[in-house]
Amino acid sequence: MAINVNTVYQTVLSILNKEQRGYLTPDEYNKIGAQAQLEIFEGYFPSGDQFNRKNQNNSQNDTEWFNIYDNVVTNLEPFIYRDATWQKTSLANPSFWDAPYWTLTPAVTIALDGRVVKQVGNVEVQYNTASSNNSSNGLIQTSICERISKKEYNLITRSRLTAPSVNDPVYYVNNFNLSAPNLRIYPNPTPSSISIANGLVTSELIVQPLNPQWNYTIDPTVGAYIYNDVDSVDFELNPSEQTDLILKILLYAGVVIRDPQIIQAAATEIQKEEIQEKS
Amino acid sequence: MGLITENNSQYYAGSQHVLGDGSNPISEASFTFDTPLSLGSAGSFANTDAYYALNNFKIYVSTDGGTTFVEWLTEYALKTSSTPEGNITSIVTFVGNIPSGTSIVVVQLKSLTGGQYGNRDAFGDTVEENYGSYSYLTLNEAVENYMVGFVGDGKIIQTAKKYDINFHAKRGLQEFSYDLLKSIKSQELSVPANLSIPIPQDYVNYVKFSWVDSLGVKHIIYPTTLTSNPGSIPLQDVYGKPVQDAFDNNIETTSVTEQRWDTNDTKRITGGYDQNFVDADVNQYDFNRLGVGQRYGSNPLTSQTNGWFTINERTNQISFSSNLVNKIIIFDYVSDGLAYDADSRVPKMAEDALYAYISHAIVASRANQPEYLVQRLKKEKSAKMRNAKIRLSNIKLEEITQVMRGKSKWIKH
């Protein structure tokens, strides 16, 4: 469920035009909409951290609907991609120090439809502990990989008490190319020469929303913009964010049309809401 | 939900039946033992395979309603998987020749008794290894439990890396192994002619050495300061200087001390009689006659006939005195609980103590932790370790009473 891009545009226009203050072109709206959506999306992370402190100091409420931390998580849900599968990739001519790394499978890349990966969450790895010469004596088990840094990896692999194992595997982000992040996982979950249960790696991802797009055609007689829902892209935020979204767009629209009153009104509304949420 | 997942037959007999539905062949059968089924090799379903003896189970099939069972030696594939909570499922997929739908398929884990199917020859100790497993949890389970119960928002430890928990859990198990757990390992060995045995692979420290008499009774062998094993025996020239070889290293020679100790007659040290009365046989006539008491004032440290041992740090072996040659000895020692996967388990009696140990270790090793919290966890750790020690000491009232009865009897006489 998303927020209709046309509904938001019409609301913004009707507020802006109330006293013939100005007009926001579709192109400006698309740019401002993308900015406002990203701002709200990025705001979930510091908010989640702040609201989680209530959990940490045992002052969070236990109600079904009014747990503010859970509400932030709910708002983030549209951007969590679950069970993303990863595939082993090796360099064409690897040097002996080039360990294999893991990239998202083509199916996931297609499903993401151009969305950028913001974070990689829990990585689950299926291991087969069979020895390389006997596929029948192993145990297939799924383990949760802990995310560590390369520095931590260098440290923990030097102690026999903390070295990664099939029960406690680790991964670090080898190269966070936004469109194609890749991971290094230890121990390597693909046992060679074992046909059953080759390492299966899955994870959760947080992806950034696609930019909204208010697509239009031009009326040949009066030259007006006519909304065309084909190729338009809705806002991907939770519908409960519609008010916030409109206020943020208005705030930027005020800047565009150089109307301090609009800026002031929108900023006051946003501030009021934030105070109510975070106090 | 109960924690036990095996039924009585799986646990005691090590067997599990799969019944056909009466019509469709049994192409696949699932077995849910706590022990994963394991084949020596992918082809060791057949008894002609070189790795057949490494299988930890046998499959039998009955086509007459369970009256007779015949071992299944034709091809099947085995796949074993574990759920995150550790429930194990082994799936046998029959290939080609498939048991009919009226058959009964049985997996019999190898047992000291050979099982109860076919030729009753499923010999091994897989079933017995699983006995008593409910009194332990694996170190991995303990760490997972700890992460769930002690780490997270609103708990004492808000966040911790799992490798940190693993480190402290393993260190805890090591410490517990040294002085809290009953993790004493033992080997029965024969003292060879060179009077030395190598230190076991997982040895950390010895508990005691005993030699076993003809009645099977143990007699403790003591360490001695009468002799020692030199760490280095350099060959000397006429000026007393060590002589070097062609690679500029000192040349080592054999130890005269050890040679003399190995060839001595220990009776010259103990003052013992020519005839050894070593069995704990109180009905032996000569044993009682010796008890008359003719050696008042002798030093018990040297006048016992059980022999001595030394730990030779130069050769990393344990050396015994010459009177112990060819004797059967029992070597009790402690390991650290981490040497083998099977060792890495925690008695449930000490589970809480391990959690307390980890909590204290984590908080105490962090900066900016309130000192009252560190102290509280320290006290909690000590108390729980003490409790665990008492629990594992197996102090039973009836057993103490029995010992006390013996004492009072002695006093009455």
XYZ file of C-alpha atoms in Angstrom:
692
model
C 0.000 0.000 0.000
C 1.352 3.337 -0.942
C 0.423 6.998 -1.023
C -1.060 8.073 -4.322
C 1.219 10.582 -5.976
C -1.695 12.451 -7.548
C -3.626 12.796 -4.295
C -0.629 14.396 -2.667
C -0.013 16.719 -5.627
C -3.609 17.878 -5.723
C -3.628 18.487 -1.967
C -0.409 20.465 -2.141
C -1.676 22.514 -5.048
C -4.979 23.257 -3.377
C -3.220 24.466 -0.229
C -0.703 26.510 -2.190
C -3.324 28.060 -4.446
C -5.727 28.984 -1.704
C -4.823 32.624 -1.909
C -3.283 32.537 -5.357
C 0.122 32.237 -3.706
C 1.825 30.314 -6.486
C 2.076 27.157 -8.490
C 4.301 24.094 -8.248
C 5.146 22.540 -11.616
C 5.089 18.718 -11.946
C 8.832 18.685 -12.383
C 9.370 20.681 -9.185
C 6.830 18.514 -7.388
C 8.593 15.322 -8.456
C 11.926 16.590 -7.177
C 10.525 17.953 -3.929
C 8.441 14.784 -3.433
C 11.552 12.609 -3.740
C 13.371 14.804 -1.249
C 10.479 14.769 1.239
C 10.029 10.996 0.970
C 13.724 10.354 1.536
C 13.762 12.718 4.471
C 10.895 10.866 6.138
C 12.489 7.505 5.324
C 15.879 8.504 6.724
C 14.150 9.891 9.797
C 13.002 6.388 10.794
C 16.499 5.388 11.834
C 17.277 8.088 14.415
C 13.650 7.896 15.580
C 13.884 4.125 15.975
C 17.061 4.548 17.988
C 15.488 7.218 20.174
C 12.272 5.304 20.783
C 14.199 2.125 21.499
C 15.734 3.818 24.526
C 12.334 3.426 26.119
C 12.754 -0.314 25.676
C 16.229 -0.121 27.137
C 15.259 1.769 30.246
C 12.082 -0.235 30.701
C 9.674 2.652 30.207
C 8.037 1.522 26.972
C 4.296 0.839 27.065
C 3.027 -2.650 26.305
C -0.133 -1.693 24.431
C -1.087 -3.178 21.113
C -1.330 0.095 19.177
C 0.518 2.842 21.035
C 4.006 1.457 21.271
C 5.817 4.205 19.395
C 8.847 2.050 18.666
C 6.690 -0.626 17.047
C 4.989 2.082 15.030
C 8.300 3.223 13.587
C 9.112 -0.374 12.698
C 5.708 -0.668 11.022
C 6.458 2.402 8.942
C 9.750 0.864 7.893
C 8.153 -2.451 6.899
C 7.502 -1.462 3.232
C 11.240 -1.066 2.791
C 12.305 -4.386 4.306
C 12.953 -6.999 1.676
C 12.884 -10.432 3.274
C 14.580 -13.644 2.158
C 16.881 -11.973 -0.306
C 19.064 -14.726 -1.737
C 22.778 -14.369 -2.318
C 25.038 -16.230 -4.675
C 28.683 -17.046 -4.531
C 30.799 -15.071 -6.924
C 34.441 -15.577 -7.618
C 36.785 -13.371 -9.471
C 37.669 -14.519 -12.952
C 41.341 -14.958 -12.157
C 41.526 -14.938 -8.379
C 44.794 -14.489 -6.608
C 45.362 -16.717 -3.618
C 44.199 -13.963 -1.272
C 40.943 -13.343 -3.172
C 38.317 -15.147 -1.091
C 34.960 -15.735 -2.775
C 32.311 -13.172 -2.018
C 28.536 -13.169 -2.174
C 26.292 -10.950 -4.277
C 22.523 -10.689 -4.586
C 21.030 -13.145 -7.045
C 19.643 -11.765 -10.328
C 16.103 -12.603 -9.146
C 16.505 -10.257 -6.175
C 18.055 -7.529 -8.295
C 15.067 -7.714 -10.649
C 12.624 -7.687 -7.728
C 14.288 -4.596 -6.250
C 13.471 -2.818 -9.513
C 16.205 -0.228 -9.202
C 15.795 0.388 -5.471
C 19.054 1.021 -3.711
C 20.103 -1.253 -0.836
C 20.575 0.790 2.303
C 21.469 -1.943 4.766
C 21.984 -5.692 4.922
C 20.265 -7.227 7.940
C 20.525 -10.690 9.456
C 22.228 -13.144 7.151
C 21.217 -16.787 7.454
C 23.479 -19.439 6.053
C 22.780 -23.084 5.454
C 25.786 -25.277 6.105
C 26.389 -28.879 5.325
C 28.999 -30.293 7.652
C 29.635 -33.328 5.458
C 33.233 -33.993 4.644
C 34.279 -33.372 1.073
C 34.611 -37.094 0.315
C 31.297 -38.199 1.792
C 28.065 -36.335 1.297
C 26.120 -38.701 3.554
C 27.660 -38.114 6.950
C 26.972 -34.418 7.349
C 24.353 -32.389 9.100
C 22.515 -29.635 7.290
C 21.926 -26.738 9.600
C 21.031 -23.089 9.314
C 23.108 -20.584 11.251
C 22.783 -16.866 11.744
C 25.783 -14.883 10.587
C 26.870 -12.071 12.807
C 27.853 -8.848 11.071
C 31.309 -7.686 12.018
C 33.833 -5.289 10.636
C 36.932 -6.312 8.762
C 38.965 -5.188 11.761
C 36.965 -7.428 14.082
C 37.362 -10.273 11.624
C 41.117 -9.858 11.720
C 41.016 -10.021 15.514
C 38.608 -12.870 16.157
C 40.153 -15.200 13.619
C 43.393 -15.059 15.579
C 41.882 -16.714 18.636
C 40.783 -20.315 18.678
C 38.073 -19.453 21.184
C 36.413 -16.900 18.908
C 37.197 -18.100 15.397
C 34.070 -18.371 13.214
C 32.491 -21.813 12.990
C 29.415 -23.309 11.341
C 27.546 -22.648 14.579
C 28.788 -19.077 14.797
C 29.545 -17.765 11.335
C 30.312 -14.129 10.616
C 30.202 -11.830 7.638
C 31.486 -8.431 6.735
C 30.486 -6.171 3.907
C 33.284 -6.469 1.448
C 32.169 -3.706 -0.865
C 29.017 -1.723 -0.329
C 28.287 -0.869 -3.913
C 24.750 0.467 -3.464
C 23.269 -1.394 -6.369
C 25.304 -4.556 -5.796
C 26.621 -4.966 -2.253
C 28.808 -7.964 -1.683
C 29.653 -9.880 1.445
C 32.383 -12.157 2.652
C 31.116 -15.008 4.831
C 33.204 -17.181 7.140
C 33.315 -20.148 7.214
C 32.694 -20.329 3.508
C 29.252 -21.945 3.180
C 29.845 -23.758 -0.082
C 31.557 -27.044 0.543
C 33.228 -28.131 -2.636
C 32.242 -31.389 -4.308
C 29.117 -31.868 -2.243
C 26.033 -32.039 -4.334
C 23.419 -31.658 -1.627
C 22.587 -28.413 0.077
C 25.175 -26.150 -1.362
C 25.454 -23.145 0.853
C 22.227 -21.253 0.780
C 22.567 -17.671 1.939
C 19.581 -15.434 2.629
C 19.188 -12.113 4.354
C 16.927 -9.207 5.024
C 17.580 -5.944 3.222
C 16.465 -2.414 3.821
C 16.025 -0.640 0.517
C 15.487 3.018 -0.210
C 12.138 4.020 -1.753
C 11.846 4.704 -5.428
C 11.491 8.354 -6.332
C 7.862 9.405 -6.897
C 6.843 10.384 -10.389
C 3.775 12.429 -11.284
C 3.464 11.646 -14.960
C 1.340 13.818 -17.194
C 0.147 14.688 -20.650
C -0.520 18.232 -21.850
C -4.008 19.263 -22.827
C -3.636 20.385 -26.478
C -6.312 23.081 -26.177
C -5.642 24.803 -22.846
C -2.103 23.526 -22.251
C -2.920 22.172 -18.776
C -1.085 19.240 -17.205
C -3.298 16.137 -17.142
C -2.335 13.349 -14.694
C -1.383 10.108 -16.390
C -1.213 7.167 -14.020
C 0.695 5.115 -16.563
C 4.368 5.311 -15.624
C 3.554 7.383 -12.558
C 5.222 6.171 -9.364
C 3.417 6.501 -6.043
C 5.098 7.358 -2.795
C 6.124 4.089 -1.101
C 5.677 5.344 2.426
C 3.079 3.949 4.794
C -0.286 5.717 4.140
C -0.194 7.019 7.708
C 2.665 9.260 6.598
C 0.533 11.202 4.113
C 0.079 14.235 6.387
C 3.782 14.445 7.146
C 4.611 14.055 3.512
C 2.300 16.877 2.420
C 3.666 19.167 5.117
C 7.237 18.487 4.086
C 6.431 19.088 0.429
C 4.673 22.311 1.383
C 7.732 23.376 3.319
C 9.940 22.980 0.267
C 7.237 24.409 -1.994
C 7.266 27.519 0.164
C 10.948 27.848 -0.548
C 10.361 27.372 -4.268
C 7.642 30.004 -4.505
C 9.428 32.241 -1.987
C 6.544 32.476 0.446
C 7.765 32.647 4.060
C 4.241 32.200 5.386
C 3.962 28.768 3.800
C 7.379 27.818 5.144
C 6.459 29.077 8.599
C 3.110 27.302 8.676
C 4.489 23.995 7.439
C 7.504 24.143 9.751
C 5.279 24.845 12.747
C 3.039 21.908 11.935
C 5.996 19.574 11.501
C 7.548 20.751 14.737
C 4.271 20.319 16.601
C 3.999 16.765 15.403
C 7.573 15.936 16.311
C 7.171 17.323 19.796
C 4.051 15.277 20.292
C 5.748 12.103 19.092
C 9.047 12.421 20.879
C 8.218 14.020 24.176
C 6.429 -28.470 25.281
C 8.683 -31.068 26.815
C 12.345 -30.927 26.019
C 12.648 -34.638 25.258
C 11.999 -35.373 21.606
C 13.022 -39.039 21.419
C 10.517 -41.734 22.330
C 11.390 -44.601 24.686
C 12.291 -46.956 21.857
C 14.616 -44.438 20.222
C 16.391 -43.767 23.507
C 16.638 -47.195 25.125
C 16.663 -49.581 22.158
C 18.074 -47.122 19.616
C 15.468 -48.174 17.064
C 12.649 -46.534 15.138
C 10.031 -48.125 12.894
C 8.434 -46.755 9.773
C 5.306 -48.574 8.595
C 4.176 -48.573 4.992
C 0.672 -47.392 4.186
C -0.238 -50.794 2.770
C -0.155 -49.834 -0.882
C 2.484 -47.270 -1.895
C 6.136 -48.345 -1.729
C 8.209 -46.711 1.010
C 10.424 -44.522 -1.112
C 11.447 -42.244 1.739
C 11.573 -42.685 5.516
C 12.285 -40.062 8.179
C 13.999 -40.810 11.462
C 14.200 -38.439 14.396
C 16.909 -39.728 16.714
C 18.876 -37.213 18.753
C 21.929 -38.765 17.116
C 22.336 -37.902 13.423
C 22.487 -41.006 11.237
C 25.855 -41.236 9.568
C 27.243 -43.349 6.748
C 30.958 -44.067 6.435
C 30.773 -43.140 2.752
C 28.071 -42.435 0.201
C 28.265 -46.096 -0.883
C 28.507 -47.712 2.516
C 24.877 -48.801 2.555
C 26.419 -52.024 1.174
C 28.381 -54.309 3.483
C 30.985 -54.725 0.749
C 31.949 -51.047 1.008
C 35.277 -50.351 2.719
C 33.647 -47.776 5.024
C 30.631 -49.909 5.956
C 31.968 -50.405 9.496
C 31.907 -46.640 10.038
C 28.116 -46.448 9.687
C 26.491 -45.702 13.007
C 23.283 -47.578 12.184
C 21.774 -50.446 10.229
C 18.515 -50.571 8.310
C 16.319 -53.650 8.521
C 13.177 -54.413 6.559
C 10.430 -56.868 7.426
C 8.008 -58.081 4.785
C 6.136 -60.485 7.048
C 4.554 -58.067 9.441
C 7.514 -57.777 11.795
C 8.202 -61.461 12.474
C 11.568 -61.479 10.756
C 13.829 -58.638 9.716
C 16.537 -58.645 7.075
C 19.273 -56.044 6.795
C 18.746 -53.662 3.867
C 21.948 -53.479 1.863
C 20.764 -51.990 -1.415
C 21.173 -48.402 -2.383
C 19.735 -45.514 -0.430
C 20.704 -41.899 0.094
C 20.886 -40.211 3.467
C 20.261 -36.564 4.257
C 20.334 -35.233 7.789
C 19.225 -31.791 8.812
C 18.833 -29.884 12.034
C 16.254 -27.276 12.967
C 17.521 -24.105 14.655
C 16.508 -25.491 18.063
C 18.540 -28.635 17.368
C 15.906 -31.235 16.420
C 17.539 -33.643 14.027
C 15.810 -35.394 11.142
C 17.544 -38.017 9.022
C 15.806 -38.850 5.761
C 16.565 -42.132 4.025
C 15.622 -42.123 0.354
C 15.555 -45.552 -1.237
C 16.868 -45.726 -4.775
C 15.916 -48.403 -7.317
C 14.779 -51.281 -5.159
C 12.188 -49.796 -2.780
C 10.514 -51.558 0.192
C 6.883 -52.375 -0.549
C 4.013 -50.583 1.113
C 3.348 -53.535 3.418
C 6.902 -53.519 4.750
C 8.230 -52.328 8.077
C 11.471 -50.370 7.861
C 13.557 -50.143 11.020
C 16.663 -48.156 11.758
C 18.734 -49.694 14.536
C 21.507 -47.522 15.930
C 24.605 -49.510 16.766
C 24.614 -50.787 20.309
C 26.847 -52.812 22.617
C 24.126 -55.488 22.572
C 23.896 -55.593 18.774
C 20.250 -54.522 18.671
C 17.258 -56.776 18.267
C 16.751 -57.094 14.532
C 18.087 -59.373 11.822
C 21.233 -61.122 12.965
C 21.404 -58.836 16.025
C 24.815 -57.716 14.904
C 24.501 -53.922 14.913
C 27.441 -53.703 17.275
C 28.808 -50.337 18.321
C 28.205 -47.801 21.057
C 26.001 -45.181 19.377
C 23.026 -45.979 21.616
C 25.095 -45.963 24.782
C 26.769 -42.650 23.891
C 23.349 -41.035 23.950
C 22.422 -42.408 27.372
C 22.415 -39.683 29.998
C 22.561 -36.915 27.420
C 19.585 -35.187 29.029
C 21.735 -34.173 31.978
C 23.855 -31.947 29.742
C 23.387 -29.165 27.261
C 25.909 -28.336 24.604
C 28.032 -25.240 24.894
C 26.383 -23.926 21.753
C 22.927 -24.344 23.324
C 24.124 -22.562 26.444
C 25.374 -19.623 24.375
C 22.113 -19.419 22.393
C 20.094 -19.543 25.632
C 22.266 -16.828 27.094
C 21.800 -14.571 24.062
C 18.033 -14.955 24.392
C 17.751 -14.571 28.132
C 20.440 -12.074 29.047
C 21.285 -9.922 26.038
C 18.940 -7.333 24.603
C 17.002 -4.151 25.191
C 16.015 -3.656 28.794
C 18.385 -6.348 30.088
C 21.637 -6.009 31.992
C 23.623 -6.519 28.818
C 21.960 -4.359 26.190
C 24.102 -5.545 23.368
C 26.959 -7.982 22.960
C 28.659 -9.607 20.057
C 28.138 -13.335 19.947
C 31.838 -13.972 19.601
C 32.308 -12.155 22.913
C 29.757 -14.421 24.571
C 31.392 -17.425 22.945
C 34.781 -16.400 24.260
C 33.584 -16.021 27.836
C 31.450 -19.178 27.658
C 34.435 -21.197 26.505
C 36.690 -19.634 29.098
C 34.025 -20.397 31.678
C 33.839 -24.011 30.621
C 37.613 -24.246 30.871
C 37.620 -22.823 34.378
C 34.718 -25.030 35.398
C 36.528 -28.071 34.014
C 39.508 -27.449 36.247
C 37.748 -27.329 39.576
C 33.986 -27.570 39.348
C 32.804 -30.107 36.807
C 33.153 -33.830 37.023
C 35.047 -33.753 33.763
C 37.762 -36.113 34.920
C 38.983 -38.234 32.075
C 40.781 -41.494 32.536
C 42.783 -44.007 30.597
C 43.666 -47.589 31.459
C 47.215 -48.229 30.360
C 50.001 -50.722 30.787
C 53.401 -49.443 31.872
C 55.841 -50.437 29.113
C 59.420 -51.544 29.527
C 60.708 -47.987 29.067
C 58.534 -46.984 32.064
C 57.087 -43.961 30.218
C 53.772 -43.092 28.594
C 53.020 -40.018 26.474
C 50.863 -37.240 27.879
C 47.319 -37.650 26.452
C 46.273 -35.371 23.607
C 43.671 -33.453 25.659
C 45.641 -33.432 28.937
C 45.640 -30.263 31.028
C 46.582 -31.597 34.462
C 46.649 -34.924 36.265
C 44.265 -35.904 39.017
C 45.881 -39.133 40.077
C 47.643 -42.267 38.919
C 46.719 -45.647 40.336
C 47.900 -49.134 39.599
C 45.429 -51.977 39.630
C 46.032 -55.205 41.560
C 44.749 -58.682 40.738
C 41.474 -57.921 42.503
C 40.886 -54.812 40.395
C 41.493 -52.558 43.373
C 43.298 -49.294 42.702
C 46.426 -48.254 44.596
C 47.435 -44.636 44.290
C 50.813 -43.850 42.760
C 52.418 -40.739 44.204
C 54.586 -38.098 42.620
C 58.053 -38.016 44.035
C 60.780 -35.547 44.800
C 63.296 -38.344 45.215
C 64.339 -37.868 41.616
C 63.598 -35.559 38.727
C 63.856 -35.500 34.976
C 66.400 -32.998 33.744
C 65.199 -30.604 31.078
C 68.434 -30.651 29.176
C 71.410 -33.013 29.138
C 74.164 -31.353 27.142
C 77.191 -33.375 26.200
C 80.227 -31.815 27.873
C 83.832 -31.603 26.934
C 86.674 -32.131 29.346
C 86.332 -28.543 30.531
C 82.669 -28.993 31.327
C 81.499 -26.886 28.402
C 78.619 -28.086 26.201
C 79.691 -29.509 22.864
C 77.987 -28.285 19.685
C 77.102 -30.173 16.555
C 77.672 -29.121 12.933
C 74.586 -26.861 13.136
C 75.945 -24.963 16.165
C 73.422 -26.494 18.541
C 74.304 -28.205 21.780
C 74.511 -31.959 21.528
C 72.091 -33.718 23.855
C 72.939 -36.985 25.511
C 71.005 -39.460 27.653
C 70.216 -38.848 31.278
C 72.186 -40.833 33.802
C 69.713 -39.827 36.543
C 66.857 -41.333 34.637
C 68.830 -44.437 33.779
C 69.683 -45.002 37.443
C 66.114 -44.348 38.601
C 64.700 -46.672 35.973
C 66.964 -49.525 36.958
C 66.860 -49.189 40.730
C 65.306 -51.672 43.094
C 62.601 -49.662 44.833
C 62.694 -51.961 47.834
C 66.014 -50.339 48.677
C 64.084 -47.100 49.085
C 60.897 -48.398 50.626
C 62.552 -50.893 52.891
C 60.014 -53.446 51.700
C 60.316 -57.179 52.012
C 61.473 -59.271 49.144
C 58.042 -60.648 48.787
C 55.527 -58.084 47.680
C 52.159 -58.152 49.350
C 50.402 -55.748 47.186
C 46.869 -56.982 46.676
C 44.135 -55.485 48.794
C 43.250 -58.998 49.901
C 42.675 -58.802 53.626
C 42.259 -62.579 53.864
C 45.762 -63.222 52.624
C 47.661 -64.885 55.449
C 50.966 -63.120 54.847
C 49.245 -59.734 54.579
C 47.870 -60.096 58.110
C 51.158 -61.378 59.389
C 52.848 -58.256 58.084
C 50.397 -56.156 59.994
C 52.073 -57.084 63.230
C 53.941 -53.832 63.034
C 57.655 -54.133 62.822
C 58.509 -50.879 61.068
C 57.735 -48.213 63.598
C 59.168 -44.832 62.701
C 59.481 -45.404 58.976
C 58.696 -42.527 56.644
C 55.346 -43.133 54.900
C 56.454 -40.957 52.013
C 59.072 -43.465 50.959
C 58.059 -46.686 52.653
C 55.019 -47.433 50.515
C 55.189 -50.039 47.784
C 52.894 -48.395 45.237
C 55.682 -46.708 43.330
C 56.173 -43.162 42.089
C 55.775 -41.129 38.986
C 57.430 -38.028 37.581
C 56.420 -35.803 34.711
C 59.253 -35.580 32.261
C 59.019 -32.095 30.756
C 61.889 -32.831 28.393
C 60.154 -35.676 26.583
C 56.579 -34.687 27.542
C 55.966 -38.116 29.007
C 55.005 -39.509 32.363
C 57.639 -41.755 33.853
C 57.083 -44.414 36.486
C 59.363 -46.110 38.965
C 60.799 -49.474 38.050
C 58.509 -51.541 40.284
C 55.544 -50.543 38.109
C 56.767 -52.109 34.880
C 54.027 -54.100 33.131
C 51.522 -53.009 35.743
C 48.055 -51.892 34.694
C 47.538 -48.287 35.663
C 44.578 -45.953 35.603
C 45.427 -42.400 34.712
C 42.853 -39.809 35.822
C 43.319 -36.318 34.413
C 41.399 -33.185 33.617
C 40.927 -31.611 30.238
C 39.436 -28.189 29.556
C 36.127 -29.293 28.050
C 36.939 -27.851 24.656
C 39.181 -30.496 23.156
C 36.455 -32.399 21.326
C 32.920 -31.507 20.278
C 31.569 -34.192 22.602
C 33.409 -32.558 25.523
C 31.860 -29.147 24.956
C 28.843 -29.709 27.115
C 27.676 -28.248 30.363
C 25.943 -30.236 33.111
C 22.488 -28.803 33.725
C 23.463 -28.599 37.396
C 26.029 -25.945 36.406
C 24.039 -24.174 33.672
C 23.033 -21.246 35.826
C 26.582 -20.909 37.137
C 27.855 -20.619 33.573
C 25.334 -17.886 32.783
C 26.395 -16.015 35.914
C 30.044 -16.443 34.955
C 29.423 -14.996 31.471
C 27.375 -12.057 32.808
C 30.092 -11.110 35.250
C 32.848 -11.545 32.693
C 31.052 -9.375 30.130
C 30.160 -6.569 32.520
C 33.486 -6.630 34.360
C 35.444 -6.373 31.125
C 33.484 -3.346 29.868
C 34.339 0.256 30.523
C 31.984 2.591 32.380
C 29.949 -0.122 34.067
C 28.644 0.794 37.522
C 30.791 -0.879 40.135
C 27.753 -1.974 42.164
C 26.593 -3.979 39.152
C 29.988 -5.604 38.722
C 30.063 -6.509 42.410
C 26.515 -7.832 42.330
C 27.316 -10.075 39.391
C 30.546 -11.177 41.030
C 28.697 -12.289 44.151
C 26.053 -13.967 42.059
C 28.734 -15.819 40.109
C 30.494 -17.004 43.273
C 27.250 -18.133 44.878
C 26.090 -20.017 41.817
C 29.473 -21.641 41.275
C 29.462 -22.749 44.899
C 25.969 -24.159 44.470
C 27.001 -25.972 41.314
C 30.049 -27.404 43.039
C 27.925 -28.707 45.899
C 25.355 -30.125 43.497
C 27.968 -31.862 41.389
C 29.779 -33.200 44.449
C 26.919 -35.680 44.762
C 26.590 -35.316 48.493
C 23.746 -37.674 49.370
C 22.502 -37.953 52.909
C 22.259 -41.753 52.797
C 25.850 -42.093 51.610
C 27.145 -39.818 54.347
C 25.101 -41.742 56.881
C 26.673 -44.970 55.672
C 30.170 -43.567 56.138
C 29.281 -42.288 59.584
C 27.915 -45.685 60.562
C 31.300 -47.176 59.741
C 33.003 -44.586 61.888
C 30.767 -45.166 64.880
C 31.324 -48.882 64.578
C 35.048 -48.336 64.716
C 34.726 -46.066 67.723
C 32.552 -48.587 69.550
C 35.238 -51.206 69.179
